[in-house]
mmCIF file of C-alpha atoms in Angstrom:
data_model
loop_
_atom_site.group_PDB
_atom_site.id
_atom_site.type_symbol
_atom_site.label_atom_id
_atom_site.label_comp_id
_atom_site.label_asym_id
_atom_site.label_seq_id
_atom_site.Cartn_x
_atom_site.Cartn_y
_atom_site.Cartn_z
ATOM 1 C CA PRO A 870 -19.846 7.668 20.688
ATOM 2 C CA PRO A 871 -15.964 6.648 20.082
ATOM 3 C CA LEU A 872 -16.231 3.763 21.645
ATOM 4 C CA GLU A 873 -19.405 2.722 20.185
ATOM 5 C CA PHE A 874 -17.991 2.756 17.263
ATOM 6 C CA ALA A 875 -14.490 1.017 18.234
ATOM 7 C CA THR A 876 -16.156 -1.833 19.554
ATOM 8 C CA ALA A 877 -18.547 -2.254 16.730
ATOM 9 C CA PHE A 878 -15.736 -1.785 14.054
ATOM 10 C CA GLU A 879 -13.606 -4.591 16.184
ATOM 11 C CA LYS A 880 -17.232 -6.924 16.422
ATOM 12 C CA THR A 881 -17.143 -6.435 12.317
ATOM 13 C CA LEU A 882 -13.717 -6.965 10.780
ATOM 14 C CA GLY A 883 -11.988 -8.478 14.069
ATOM 15 C CA ARG A 884 -9.550 -6.449 14.617
ATOM 16 C CA SER A 885 -9.258 -2.966 16.207
ATOM 17 C CA ILE A 886 -8.542 -0.189 14.560
ATOM 18 C CA HIS A 887 -5.392 0.403 15.640
ATOM 19 C CA LEU A 888 -4.223 -2.917 14.421
ATOM 20 C CA TRP A 889 -6.074 -2.183 10.964
ATOM 21 C CA ARG A 890 -4.927 0.940 10.075
ATOM 22 C CA SER A 891 -1.476 -0.544 11.162
ATOM 23 C CA ASP A 892 -1.774 -3.405 8.570
ATOM 24 C CA LEU A 893 -3.081 -1.168 5.855
ATOM 25 C CA ARG A 894 0.042 1.209 6.699
ATOM 26 C CA ILE A 895 2.508 -1.896 6.090
ATOM 27 C CA GLU A 896 0.879 -2.562 2.983
ATOM 28 C CA ARG A 897 1.174 0.737 1.714
ATOM 29 C CA ALA A 898 4.621 0.947 2.543
ATOM 30 C CA ARG A 899 4.977 -2.195 0.261
ATOM 31 C CA ARG A 900 3.555 -0.918 -2.537
ATOM 32 C CA LEU A 901 5.562 2.004 -1.997
ATOM 33 C CA LEU A 902 8.812 0.060 -1.482
ATOM 34 C CA ALA A 903 8.415 -1.810 -4.293
ATOM 35 C CA ARG A 904 7.703 1.442 -6.711
ATOM 36 C CA GLY A 905 11.321 2.418 -5.807
ATOM 37 C CA TYR A 906 10.830 4.990 -2.712
ATOM 38 C CA ASP A 907 13.633 4.804 -0.536
ATOM 39 C CA THR A 908 12.346 3.889 3.399
ATOM 40 C CA GLU A 909 13.211 7.900 4.443
ATOM 41 C CA THR A 910 10.461 8.693 1.726
ATOM 42 C CA THR A 911 8.307 6.220 2.489
ATOM 43 C CA ALA A 912 8.839 7.041 6.340
ATOM 44 C CA GLN A 913 7.597 10.487 5.788
ATOM 45 C CA LEU A 914 4.966 9.757 3.376
ATOM 46 C CA LEU A 915 3.513 7.253 5.996
ATOM 47 C CA GLY A 916 3.511 9.423 8.894
ATOM 48 C CA TYR A 917 6.142 8.065 11.416
ATOM 49 C CA GLY A 918 8.422 10.622 13.087
ATOM 50 C CA HIS A 919 11.503 8.867 12.689
ATOM 51 C CA VAL A 920 12.623 6.596 9.904
ATOM 52 C CA ARG A 921 13.662 4.405 12.579
ATOM 53 C CA ASP A 922 10.731 4.106 13.882
ATOM 54 C CA PHE A 923 9.312 2.959 10.306
ATOM 55 C CA ILE A 924 12.042 0.545 9.873
ATOM 56 C CA LYS A 925 11.720 -0.908 12.833
ATOM 57 C CA ASP A 926 7.837 -1.259 12.910
ATOM 58 C CA PHE A 927 7.761 -2.967 9.574
ATOM 59 C CA THR A 928 10.594 -5.211 10.549
ATOM 60 C CA ARG A 929 8.375 -6.264 13.116
ATOM 61 C CA LYS A 930 5.218 -6.604 10.917
ATOM 62 C CA ALA A 931 6.344 -7.460 7.604
ATOM 63 C CA GLY A 932 9.365 -10.093 9.505
ATOM 64 C CA VAL A 933 11.821 -8.526 6.212
ATOM 65 C CA HIS A 934 13.690 -5.430 6.586
ATOM 66 C CA PRO A 935 12.216 -2.821 4.554
ATOM 67 C CA ARG A 936 15.451 -2.320 2.264
ATOM 68 C CA SER A 937 14.634 -5.851 1.291
ATOM 69 C CA LEU A 938 11.788 -4.642 -0.946
ATOM 70 C CA MET A 939 13.245 -1.951 -2.607
ATOM 71 C CA ARG A 940 12.940 -2.126 -5.774
ATOM 72 C CA GLN A 941 17.019 -1.697 -7.379
#
């Protein structure tokens, strides 16, 4: 069942599925921004409902505003 999977996942990788997925989204965002995607497009591609949620999440986890990683 799902709980057993989640427990095994956390035991194996040392972090929850939620944290792993969140970290993966931030890593994908870094790559998209470095390739020249703007914050709105990046947020949409990663499934965020609102750009402000993406910016808040990214800034909290990456320590910098996503705009600082955008290729000029």
